[in-house]
Amino acid sequence: MGLRKRVTYYYDEDVGNYNYGYMHPMKPFRMRMAHSLVAAYGLDKKMSIVRPPRASKQQLTRFHSDDYMEFLSRVTPEVAELEPEHASVYLSGDDCPAFDGVFEFCTISAGGSIAGAKRINHGDADVVVNWAGGLHHAKKNAASGFCYVNDIVLAILELLRYHQRVVYLDIDVHHGDGVEEAFYTTDRVMSVSFHKFGDFFPGTGHVHDVGVGRGKGYAINVPLRDGIDDDSYQRIFRPVMAAVMERFRPGAIVMQCGTDSLSGDRIGCFNLSMQGHAACVEFMKSFGVPLFCLGGGGYTIRNVARTWAYETAVLVGEELDPVLPYNDYYDFYGPEFRLDVPASNMSNANTAEYLQKTAAIIADQLRDLPHAPSVQIHAAPADWDGAASDNEADDCHLDADPERKMSARQRDARVVPLAELYDSDAEADADAADSSDAALRAPR
């Protein structure tokens, strides 16, 4: 039996406060629902839960243009109305509205992804989870497809400071165009996207779109048709990803786990069950390479929450009861109240012949690549913002103020249920009534 993976899970409760608009399909509230299930199942006790630092404008401009970030940092619904010429350039109409707090929402999403990449770089975690990330459509100069800041690109740029090669894997129903475009000319990032192709947003991701220049061959696109089910998906997913891992030998994997590829999604057109979606996560975990799992699409929010909670359990190596425990959003999961997203009986347009032909094209593409492209060895540079690893930073803060019992980061990291600090819920409730500081007591 292998050693249990060290898992870090980033979560900021404020992320659920933001609202794209009443009729908009993107609901940040789904992250709060997913976290409630994670806590209800007790998975928070199996991993390190950390509140991410907010990303700064300077950090965001490691990828995004200065002018775009300047506009995004000050835009409000009122500013967008007063400056339609700017809003039309940087935002994409109804898909990417200028909602209240949009920049703060982006700093939470990107902050978790940048911090998670650093945690892998410094050897503080084997697996990192940031369900608030995975916004793969955002471009260098503009928002796109519900995505304003491309936290994935920012995380990969951070990982490349320590790792010679990084695999980016996308199982969202939509093509991961923003990330592919960012690394289309490099052989240090291999982007692999399994997506619906055809008359479907964003319209990119043809099997013969393979990169240019030094990056030729390092963009892998797996265009799929409507109704793909678990068996068909695994029939092409496993051999393609096994070949990618064997040929490219990455130092880290960044996996976008968009759940709009699930059956019954409001926007998607695939027919994956929760178990079929999670099987992809489990397969990538099996390689033993540092793994960073991010969120992404997903618009039937009760199924998003179910699946991300289930995949969190896969990552920490826990089995979950299929009967949902009581949680803050229990009524959302009726009438069945079960941890399950079943496939439907929709027809599968992905024939065995089509999948074999696509897999053969990709196998030829990989065969033409050299094994593990070499990168000149060099010492890892200091972090952009001068930050050390979490443990080193904690030591510095405590050295500067010996009276403190813990650093600010350590306090933020204690995003745990009050009951975890006590032998029983009843004891926690009784003590909480006596002291507002009960949550800061050491575990018994």
CSV table of C-alpha atoms in Angstrom, one decimal:
chain,number,residue,atom,x,y,z
A,1,MET,CA,0.0,0.0,0.0
A,2,GLY,CA,1.4,3.4,-1.0
A,3,LEU,CA,1.9,6.3,1.3
A,4,ARG,CA,-1.0,8.7,1.6
A,5,LYS,CA,-0.7,11.8,-0.5
A,6,ARG,CA,-0.2,15.1,1.2
A,7,VAL,CA,-3.2,17.1,-0.1
A,8,THR,CA,-3.7,20.8,0.2
A,9,TYR,CA,-7.2,22.3,-0.5
A,10,TYR,CA,-7.6,26.0,-1.1
A,11,TYR,CA,-10.9,27.6,-0.2
A,12,ASP,CA,-12.1,31.1,0.6
A,13,GLU,CA,-15.7,31.3,1.8
A,14,ASP,CA,-16.1,34.7,0.2
A,15,VAL,CA,-16.0,33.2,-3.3
A,16,GLY,CA,-19.6,32.2,-3.0
A,17,ASN,CA,-20.7,35.8,-2.5
A,18,TYR,CA,-20.2,36.9,-6.1
A,19,ASN,CA,-23.0,36.9,-8.7
A,20,TYR,CA,-22.6,37.1,-12.5
A,21,GLY,CA,-26.3,37.9,-12.8
A,22,TYR,CA,-29.6,36.3,-12.1
A,23,MET,CA,-30.0,34.7,-15.5
A,24,HIS,CA,-26.3,33.9,-16.0
A,25,PRO,CA,-25.4,30.2,-15.9
A,26,MET,CA,-22.1,30.7,-14.1
A,27,LYS,CA,-22.8,30.5,-10.3
A,28,PRO,CA,-19.8,30.9,-8.0
A,29,PHE,CA,-22.1,29.8,-5.2
A,30,ARG,CA,-21.4,26.2,-6.4
A,31,MET,CA,-18.0,26.4,-4.7
A,32,ARG,CA,-19.7,27.0,-1.4
A,33,MET,CA,-22.0,24.1,-2.0
A,34,ALA,CA,-19.1,21.8,-2.8
A,35,HIS,CA,-17.1,22.8,0.2
A,36,SER,CA,-20.2,22.2,2.5
A,37,LEU,CA,-20.3,18.7,1.2
A,38,VAL,CA,-16.5,18.2,1.7
A,39,ALA,CA,-16.9,19.3,5.3
A,40,ALA,CA,-20.1,17.3,5.9
A,41,TYR,CA,-18.2,14.1,4.8
A,42,GLY,CA,-15.3,15.0,7.1
A,43,LEU,CA,-12.8,15.3,4.3
A,44,ASP,CA,-11.5,18.5,5.8
A,45,LYS,CA,-9.9,16.4,8.4
A,46,LYS,CA,-7.9,14.4,5.8
A,47,MET,CA,-6.1,17.3,4.2
A,48,SER,CA,-4.7,20.8,4.8
A,49,ILE,CA,-7.3,23.4,4.2
A,50,VAL,CA,-5.9,26.8,3.4
A,51,ARG,CA,-7.5,30.2,2.7
A,52,PRO,CA,-5.6,31.5,-0.3
A,53,PRO,CA,-4.0,34.9,-0.4
A,54,ARG,CA,-5.6,37.3,-2.9
A,55,ALA,CA,-3.6,37.7,-6.0
A,56,SER,CA,-2.2,41.2,-6.6
A,57,LYS,CA,-2.5,43.1,-9.9
A,58,GLN,CA,1.2,42.7,-10.3
A,59,GLN,CA,0.9,39.0,-10.1
A,60,LEU,CA,-1.9,38.9,-12.6
A,61,THR,CA,0.2,40.9,-15.1
A,62,ARG,CA,2.7,38.0,-15.3
A,63,PHE,CA,0.3,36.9,-18.1
A,64,HIS,CA,-2.4,39.5,-18.6
A,65,SER,CA,-1.7,42.9,-20.2
A,66,ASP,CA,-1.4,46.0,-18.0
A,67,ASP,CA,-4.2,47.8,-19.7
A,68,TYR,CA,-6.6,45.0,-19.3
A,69,MET,CA,-5.8,44.5,-15.6
A,70,GLU,CA,-6.1,48.2,-15.0
A,71,PHE,CA,-9.6,48.3,-16.5
A,72,LEU,CA,-10.7,45.1,-14.8
A,73,SER,CA,-9.5,46.4,-11.4
A,74,ARG,CA,-11.8,49.4,-11.6
A,75,VAL,CA,-14.7,48.2,-13.6
A,76,THR,CA,-18.2,48.1,-12.1
A,77,PRO,CA,-21.6,47.9,-13.8
A,78,GLU,CA,-21.7,51.7,-13.8
A,79,VAL,CA,-18.2,52.1,-15.3
A,80,ALA,CA,-19.0,49.6,-18.0
A,81,GLU,CA,-22.0,51.7,-19.0
A,82,LEU,CA,-20.0,55.0,-18.9
A,83,GLU,CA,-17.1,53.4,-20.9
A,84,PRO,CA,-18.7,51.2,-23.5
A,85,GLU,CA,-15.7,51.5,-25.8
A,86,HIS,CA,-13.5,49.9,-23.2
A,87,ALA,CA,-16.1,47.3,-22.1
A,88,SER,CA,-16.5,46.1,-25.6
A,89,VAL,CA,-12.8,45.6,-26.0
A,90,TYR,CA,-12.1,43.9,-22.7
A,91,LEU,CA,-15.4,42.1,-21.8
A,92,SER,CA,-17.4,39.9,-24.1
A,93,GLY,CA,-21.0,41.1,-23.8
A,94,ASP,CA,-23.4,39.0,-21.8
A,95,ASP,CA,-20.9,36.1,-21.3
A,96,CYS,CA,-18.6,38.3,-19.2
A,97,PRO,CA,-20.6,41.0,-17.5
A,98,ALA,CA,-19.1,43.7,-15.3
A,99,PHE,CA,-20.7,42.4,-12.1
A,100,ASP,CA,-20.0,43.9,-8.7
A,101,GLY,CA,-16.7,42.6,-7.2
A,102,VAL,CA,-15.5,41.0,-10.5
A,103,PHE,CA,-11.9,41.9,-9.8
A,104,GLU,CA,-12.0,40.6,-6.2
A,105,PHE,CA,-13.5,37.4,-7.4
A,106,CYS,CA,-10.6,37.0,-9.9
A,107,THR,CA,-8.0,37.6,-7.2
A,108,ILE,CA,-9.5,34.8,-5.1
A,109,SER,CA,-9.5,32.3,-8.0
A,110,ALA,CA,-6.0,33.3,-9.2
A,111,GLY,CA,-4.6,33.6,-5.7
A,112,GLY,CA,-5.4,30.0,-4.9
A,113,SER,CA,-3.9,28.8,-8.2
A,114,ILE,CA,-0.7,30.7,-7.8
A,115,ALA,CA,-0.3,29.7,-4.1
A,116,GLY,CA,-1.1,26.1,-5.0
A,117,ALA,CA,1.7,26.0,-7.6
A,118,LYS,CA,4.1,27.5,-5.1
A,119,ARG,CA,3.1,24.8,-2.6
A,120,ILE,CA,4.0,22.1,-5.1
A,121,ASN,CA,7.2,23.9,-6.1
A,122,HIS,CA,8.4,24.0,-2.5
A,123,GLY,CA,7.5,20.4,-1.9
A,124,ASP,CA,4.8,21.2,0.7
A,125,ALA,CA,2.1,19.1,-1.1
A,126,ASP,CA,1.7,16.2,-3.5
A,127,VAL,CA,-1.8,17.1,-4.5
A,128,VAL,CA,-3.4,20.6,-4.5
A,129,VAL,CA,-7.1,21.4,-5.1
A,130,ASN,CA,-8.5,24.8,-6.0
A,131,TRP,CA,-12.1,24.4,-7.2
A,132,ALA,CA,-12.4,28.1,-7.6
A,133,GLY,CA,-9.8,28.0,-10.3
A,134,GLY,CA,-9.8,26.5,-13.8
A,135,LEU,CA,-11.0,29.5,-15.8
A,136,HIS,CA,-9.4,28.4,-19.0
A,137,HIS,CA,-10.9,30.7,-21.7
A,138,ALA,CA,-9.5,34.0,-20.5
A,139,LYS,CA,-7.1,35.6,-22.9
A,140,LYS,CA,-4.1,37.8,-22.3
A,141,ASN,CA,-6.0,41.0,-23.3
A,142,ALA,CA,-9.6,40.2,-22.7
A,143,ALA,CA,-12.2,38.1,-20.9
A,144,SER,CA,-13.9,35.2,-22.7
A,145,GLY,CA,-16.4,32.5,-22.0
A,146,PHE,CA,-17.3,33.5,-18.4
A,147,CYS,CA,-13.5,33.7,-17.6
A,148,TYR,CA,-11.7,37.0,-16.8
A,149,VAL,CA,-8.3,36.0,-15.4
A,150,ASN,CA,-6.6,32.8,-16.6
A,151,ASP,CA,-5.5,31.4,-13.2
A,152,ILE,CA,-4.3,28.2,-15.0
A,153,VAL,CA,-1.7,30.0,-17.1
A,154,LEU,CA,-0.5,31.9,-14.0
A,155,ALA,CA,-0.2,28.6,-12.1
A,156,ILE,CA,1.7,26.9,-14.9
A,157,LEU,CA,4.1,29.9,-15.2
A,158,GLU,CA,4.8,29.5,-11.5
A,159,LEU,CA,5.4,25.7,-11.9
A,160,LEU,CA,7.8,26.2,-14.8
A,161,ARG,CA,10.1,28.0,-12.5
A,162,TYR,CA,10.9,24.7,-10.8
A,163,HIS,CA,9.8,22.1,-13.3
A,164,GLN,CA,11.2,21.5,-16.7
A,165,ARG,CA,7.9,20.2,-18.2
A,166,VAL,CA,4.3,20.6,-17.2
A,167,VAL,CA,1.3,18.7,-18.6
A,168,TYR,CA,-2.0,20.7,-18.8
A,169,LEU,CA,-5.0,18.4,-19.0
A,170,ASP,CA,-8.6,19.7,-19.6
A,171,ILE,CA,-11.7,17.5,-19.3
A,172,ASP,CA,-14.2,20.4,-19.5
A,173,VAL,CA,-16.8,20.0,-22.3
A,174,HIS,CA,-15.3,23.2,-23.9
A,175,HIS,CA,-11.9,23.4,-25.5
A,176,GLY,CA,-9.2,24.9,-23.2
A,177,ASP,CA,-8.4,27.5,-25.8
A,178,GLY,CA,-6.9,30.2,-23.5
A,179,VAL,CA,-4.3,27.9,-22.0
A,180,GLU,CA,-3.4,26.2,-25.3
A,181,GLU,CA,-2.9,29.6,-26.9
A,182,ALA,CA,-0.7,30.8,-24.1
A,183,PHE,CA,1.7,27.9,-24.5
A,184,TYR,CA,1.2,27.2,-28.3
A,185,THR,CA,4.9,28.0,-29.1
A,186,THR,CA,6.7,26.2,-26.3
A,187,ASP,CA,7.8,22.5,-25.8
A,188,ARG,CA,7.8,22.9,-22.0
A,189,VAL,CA,4.0,22.7,-21.7
A,190,MET,CA,2.0,19.9,-23.3
A,191,SER,CA,-1.7,20.9,-23.4
A,192,VAL,CA,-4.2,18.1,-23.8
A,193,SER,CA,-7.9,18.9,-24.2
A,194,PHE,CA,-10.8,16.5,-24.5
A,195,HIS,CA,-13.8,18.5,-25.7
A,196,LYS,CA,-16.8,18.9,-27.8
A,197,PHE,CA,-15.8,20.1,-31.3
A,198,GLY,CA,-18.0,21.5,-34.0
A,199,ASP,CA,-20.7,24.2,-33.8
A,200,PHE,CA,-19.9,24.8,-30.1
A,201,PHE,CA,-18.0,27.4,-28.1
A,202,PRO,CA,-15.2,28.4,-28.6
A,203,GLY,CA,-15.0,26.6,-31.9
A,204,THR,CA,-11.3,25.7,-31.6
A,205,GLY,CA,-9.5,22.5,-30.8
A,206,HIS,CA,-9.3,20.6,-34.1
A,207,VAL,CA,-7.2,17.4,-33.9
A,208,HIS,CA,-4.7,18.8,-36.3
A,209,ASP,CA,-4.2,22.0,-34.2
A,210,VAL,CA,-0.8,20.9,-32.8
A,211,GLY,CA,1.2,24.0,-32.0
A,212,VAL,CA,3.8,26.0,-33.9
A,213,GLY,CA,7.5,26.6,-33.8
A,214,ARG,CA,9.1,24.9,-30.8
A,215,GLY,CA,5.7,24.0,-29.6
A,216,LYS,CA,4.7,22.0,-32.7
A,217,GLY,CA,3.3,18.7,-31.6
A,218,TYR,CA,2.9,19.8,-28.0
A,219,ALA,CA,-0.8,20.8,-28.3
A,220,ILE,CA,-3.0,17.7,-28.3
A,221,ASN,CA,-6.6,18.1,-29.1
A,222,VAL,CA,-9.2,15.3,-28.7
A,223,PRO,CA,-12.4,16.5,-30.5
A,224,LEU,CA,-15.4,14.5,-29.3
A,225,ARG,CA,-19.1,14.4,-30.4
A,226,ASP,CA,-22.3,14.6,-28.5
A,227,GLY,CA,-23.3,12.0,-25.9
A,228,ILE,CA,-20.0,10.4,-25.1
A,229,ASP,CA,-20.4,8.0,-22.2
A,230,ASP,CA,-18.0,6.7,-19.6
A,231,ASP,CA,-16.8,3.6,-21.5
A,232,SER,CA,-16.2,5.5,-24.7
A,233,TYR,CA,-14.5,8.4,-22.9
A,234,GLN,CA,-12.1,6.0,-21.0
A,235,ARG,CA,-11.4,4.1,-24.2
A,236,ILE,CA,-9.7,7.2,-25.6
A,237,PHE,CA,-8.7,9.0,-22.4
A,238,ARG,CA,-6.5,6.3,-20.8
A,239,PRO,CA,-4.3,5.4,-23.9
A,240,VAL,CA,-3.8,9.0,-24.8
A,241,MET,CA,-2.8,10.1,-21.3
A,242,ALA,CA,-0.6,7.1,-20.8
A,243,ALA,CA,1.2,7.9,-24.0
A,244,VAL,CA,1.5,11.6,-23.0
A,245,MET,CA,3.0,10.7,-19.6
A,246,GLU,CA,5.4,8.1,-21.1
A,247,ARG,CA,6.6,10.4,-23.9
A,248,PHE,CA,6.7,13.8,-22.1
A,249,ARG,CA,7.6,12.8,-18.5
A,250,PRO,CA,6.3,16.0,-16.8
A,251,GLY,CA,7.4,17.2,-13.4
A,252,ALA,CA,3.8,18.3,-12.6
A,253,ILE,CA,0.3,18.0,-13.9
A,254,VAL,CA,-2.3,20.7,-13.9
A,255,MET,CA,-5.8,19.2,-14.5
A,256,GLN,CA,-8.9,21.3,-15.2
A,257,CYS,CA,-11.9,19.3,-14.0
A,258,GLY,CA,-14.7,21.2,-15.5
A,259,THR,CA,-18.0,19.4,-14.8
A,260,ASP,CA,-20.0,20.6,-17.7
A,261,SER,CA,-18.9,17.3,-19.3
A,262,LEU,CA,-21.3,15.6,-17.0
A,263,SER,CA,-24.7,14.2,-18.0
A,264,GLY,CA,-27.5,16.7,-17.6
A,265,ASP,CA,-25.4,19.8,-17.6
A,266,ARG,CA,-27.3,23.0,-18.5
A,267,ILE,CA,-24.8,23.8,-21.2
A,268,GLY,CA,-22.9,20.7,-21.9
A,269,CYS,CA,-23.7,17.8,-24.3
A,270,PHE,CA,-21.7,14.9,-23.0
A,271,ASN,CA,-23.1,11.9,-21.0
A,272,LEU,CA,-20.4,11.3,-18.3
A,273,SER,CA,-21.5,10.0,-14.9
A,274,MET,CA,-19.9,11.3,-11.7
A,275,GLN,CA,-17.8,8.1,-11.5
A,276,GLY,CA,-16.7,8.4,-15.1
A,277,HIS,CA,-15.6,12.0,-14.6
A,278,ALA,CA,-13.7,11.1,-11.4
A,279,ALA,CA,-12.1,8.1,-13.0
A,280,CYS,CA,-10.0,10.6,-15.0
A,281,VAL,CA,-8.8,12.2,-11.8
A,282,GLU,CA,-8.0,8.8,-10.3
A,283,PHE,CA,-6.1,7.8,-13.4
A,284,MET,CA,-3.9,10.9,-13.4
A,285,LYS,CA,-3.3,10.5,-9.6
A,286,SER,CA,-2.0,7.0,-10.2
A,287,PHE,CA,1.2,8.3,-12.0
A,288,GLY,CA,2.6,9.7,-8.7
A,289,VAL,CA,3.4,13.0,-10.3
A,290,PRO,CA,2.5,16.2,-8.4
A,291,LEU,CA,-1.1,16.9,-9.3
A,292,PHE,CA,-3.0,20.2,-9.2
A,293,CYS,CA,-6.7,19.9,-9.7
A,294,LEU,CA,-8.8,22.9,-10.6
A,295,GLY,CA,-12.4,23.6,-11.2
A,296,GLY,CA,-13.9,25.1,-14.4
A,297,GLY,CA,-17.2,24.8,-16.1
A,298,GLY,CA,-20.3,23.2,-14.6
A,299,TYR,CA,-23.8,24.7,-14.7
A,300,THR,CA,-26.1,22.2,-12.9
A,301,ILE,CA,-24.7,23.3,-9.6
A,302,ARG,CA,-26.0,20.4,-7.5
A,303,ASN,CA,-24.1,18.0,-9.7
A,304,VAL,CA,-21.0,20.3,-9.7
A,305,ALA,CA,-20.9,20.1,-5.9
A,306,ARG,CA,-21.5,16.4,-5.8
A,307,THR,CA,-18.7,15.7,-8.3
A,308,TRP,CA,-16.1,18.0,-6.8
A,309,ALA,CA,-16.8,16.6,-3.3
A,310,TYR,CA,-16.4,13.1,-4.7
A,311,GLU,CA,-13.2,13.9,-6.5
A,312,THR,CA,-11.8,15.5,-3.4
A,313,ALA,CA,-12.4,12.1,-1.7
A,314,VAL,CA,-10.6,10.4,-4.6
A,315,LEU,CA,-7.6,12.6,-4.1
A,316,VAL,CA,-7.4,12.0,-0.4
A,317,GLY,CA,-8.1,8.3,-0.8
A,318,GLU,CA,-11.4,8.1,1.1
A,319,GLU,CA,-14.6,6.1,0.3
A,320,LEU,CA,-17.8,8.0,0.7
A,321,ASP,CA,-21.3,6.9,1.7
A,322,PRO,CA,-23.6,7.3,-1.3
A,323,VAL,CA,-26.3,8.7,1.0
A,324,LEU,CA,-25.6,12.4,1.4
A,325,PRO,CA,-24.9,13.6,4.9
A,326,TYR,CA,-26.9,16.6,6.2
A,327,ASN,CA,-25.2,19.9,5.0
A,328,ASP,CA,-26.0,23.5,4.6
A,329,TYR,CA,-27.6,23.0,1.2
A,330,TYR,CA,-29.2,19.6,1.7
A,331,ASP,CA,-32.5,20.6,0.1
A,332,PHE,CA,-30.7,21.2,-3.2
A,333,TYR,CA,-30.0,17.5,-3.6
A,334,GLY,CA,-33.6,16.2,-3.4
A,335,PRO,CA,-35.5,14.1,-4.0
A,336,GLU,CA,-32.9,11.4,-4.1
A,337,PHE,CA,-30.3,13.0,-1.7
A,338,ARG,CA,-27.5,10.7,-3.0
A,339,LEU,CA,-24.0,11.3,-4.0
A,340,ASP,CA,-24.5,10.3,-7.6
A,341,VAL,CA,-24.7,11.9,-11.1
A,342,PRO,CA,-25.9,9.0,-13.3
A,343,ALA,CA,-25.6,8.9,-17.1
A,344,SER,CA,-28.8,9.2,-19.1
A,345,ASN,CA,-29.9,7.2,-22.1
A,346,MET,CA,-28.9,9.9,-24.7
A,347,SER,CA,-27.4,8.6,-27.9
A,348,ASN,CA,-23.6,8.4,-28.3
A,349,ALA,CA,-22.4,9.9,-31.6
A,350,ASN,CA,-18.8,8.8,-30.9
A,351,THR,CA,-18.5,5.5,-32.8
A,352,ALA,CA,-15.7,3.1,-32.0
A,353,GLU,CA,-14.3,3.8,-35.5
A,354,TYR,CA,-14.2,7.5,-34.9
A,355,LEU,CA,-12.5,7.1,-31.5
A,356,GLN,CA,-9.9,4.7,-33.0
A,357,LYS,CA,-9.2,7.1,-35.9
A,358,THR,CA,-8.7,10.0,-33.5
A,359,ALA,CA,-6.5,8.0,-31.2
A,360,ALA,CA,-4.3,6.9,-34.1
A,361,ILE,CA,-3.8,10.5,-35.2
A,362,ILE,CA,-2.7,11.5,-31.7
A,363,ALA,CA,-0.4,8.4,-31.4
A,364,ASP,CA,1.3,9.4,-34.6
A,365,GLN,CA,1.7,13.0,-33.3
A,366,LEU,CA,3.3,11.8,-30.1
A,367,ARG,CA,5.5,9.3,-31.9
A,368,ASP,CA,7.1,12.1,-33.9
A,369,LEU,CA,8.1,14.0,-30.7
A,370,PRO,CA,11.5,13.4,-29.0
A,371,HIS,CA,11.3,11.8,-25.5
A,372,ALA,CA,11.2,14.4,-22.7
A,373,PRO,CA,12.6,17.5,-24.4
A,374,SER,CA,15.8,18.7,-22.7
A,375,VAL,CA,16.0,22.0,-20.8
A,376,GLN,CA,19.2,23.6,-19.7
A,377,ILE,CA,19.7,22.9,-16.0
A,378,HIS,CA,19.7,26.1,-13.9
A,379,ALA,CA,19.1,27.0,-10.3
A,380,ALA,CA,15.5,27.8,-9.5
A,381,PRO,CA,15.2,31.6,-9.3
A,382,ALA,CA,13.8,33.3,-6.2
A,383,ASP,CA,10.0,33.6,-6.2
A,384,TRP,CA,8.7,36.7,-8.0
A,385,ASP,CA,7.4,38.3,-4.9
A,386,GLY,CA,10.3,37.2,-2.8
A,387,ALA,CA,8.1,34.7,-0.9
A,388,ALA,CA,9.6,31.7,0.7
A,389,SER,CA,7.9,28.4,1.3
A,390,ASP,CA,5.0,28.4,3.8
A,391,ASN,CA,7.1,27.0,6.6
A,392,GLU,CA,10.0,29.4,6.0
A,393,ALA,CA,7.6,32.4,5.8
A,394,ASP,CA,6.0,31.3,9.1
A,395,ASP,CA,9.4,31.2,10.8
A,396,CYS,CA,10.2,34.7,9.5
A,397,HIS,CA,6.9,36.1,10.8
A,398,LEU,CA,7.3,34.5,14.2
A,399,ASP,CA,10.9,35.6,14.5
A,400,ALA,CA,9.8,39.2,13.9
A,401,ASP,CA,7.1,39.0,16.5
A,402,PRO,CA,7.9,36.3,19.1
A,403,GLU,CA,4.8,37.1,21.1
A,404,ARG,CA,2.6,35.6,18.4
A,405,LYS,CA,1.6,32.0,18.8
A,406,MET,CA,1.1,31.5,15.0
A,407,SER,CA,1.6,33.4,11.8
A,408,ALA,CA,-1.2,35.1,9.9
A,409,ARG,CA,-1.0,32.3,7.3
A,410,GLN,CA,-1.3,29.6,9.9
A,411,ARG,CA,-4.4,31.3,11.3
A,412,ASP,CA,-6.0,31.5,7.8
A,413,ALA,CA,-5.1,27.9,7.3
A,414,ARG,CA,-7.3,26.9,10.2
A,415,VAL,CA,-10.5,26.9,8.1
A,416,VAL,CA,-11.9,23.9,9.9
A,417,PRO,CA,-15.3,23.2,11.6
A,418,LEU,CA,-15.4,24.1,15.2
A,419,ALA,CA,-16.3,20.5,16.1
A,420,GLU,CA,-13.0,19.3,14.9
A,421,LEU,CA,-11.4,20.8,18.0
A,422,TYR,CA,-13.6,18.8,20.3
A,423,ASP,CA,-14.5,15.3,21.2
A,424,SER,CA,-18.2,15.9,20.3
A,425,ASP,CA,-20.4,18.4,18.6
A,426,ALA,CA,-22.3,18.9,21.9
A,427,GLU,CA,-19.1,19.8,23.8
A,428,ALA,CA,-18.2,22.3,21.1
A,429,ASP,CA,-21.6,24.0,21.3
A,430,ALA,CA,-21.4,24.2,25.1
A,431,ASP,CA,-17.9,25.7,25.1
A,432,ALA,CA,-18.7,28.1,22.2
A,433,ALA,CA,-21.4,29.6,24.4
A,434,ASP,CA,-18.9,30.3,27.1
A,435,SER,CA,-16.1,31.8,25.0
A,436,SER,CA,-15.9,33.5,21.7
A,437,ASP,CA,-12.3,32.3,21.5
A,438,ALA,CA,-13.2,28.6,21.7
A,439,ALA,CA,-12.3,28.0,18.0
A,440,LEU,CA,-8.7,28.9,18.6
A,441,ARG,CA,-8.0,26.3,21.3
A,442,ALA,CA,-5.6,23.5,20.6
A,443,PRO,CA,-7.1,20.1,19.6
A,444,ARG,CA,-7.6,17.7,22.5
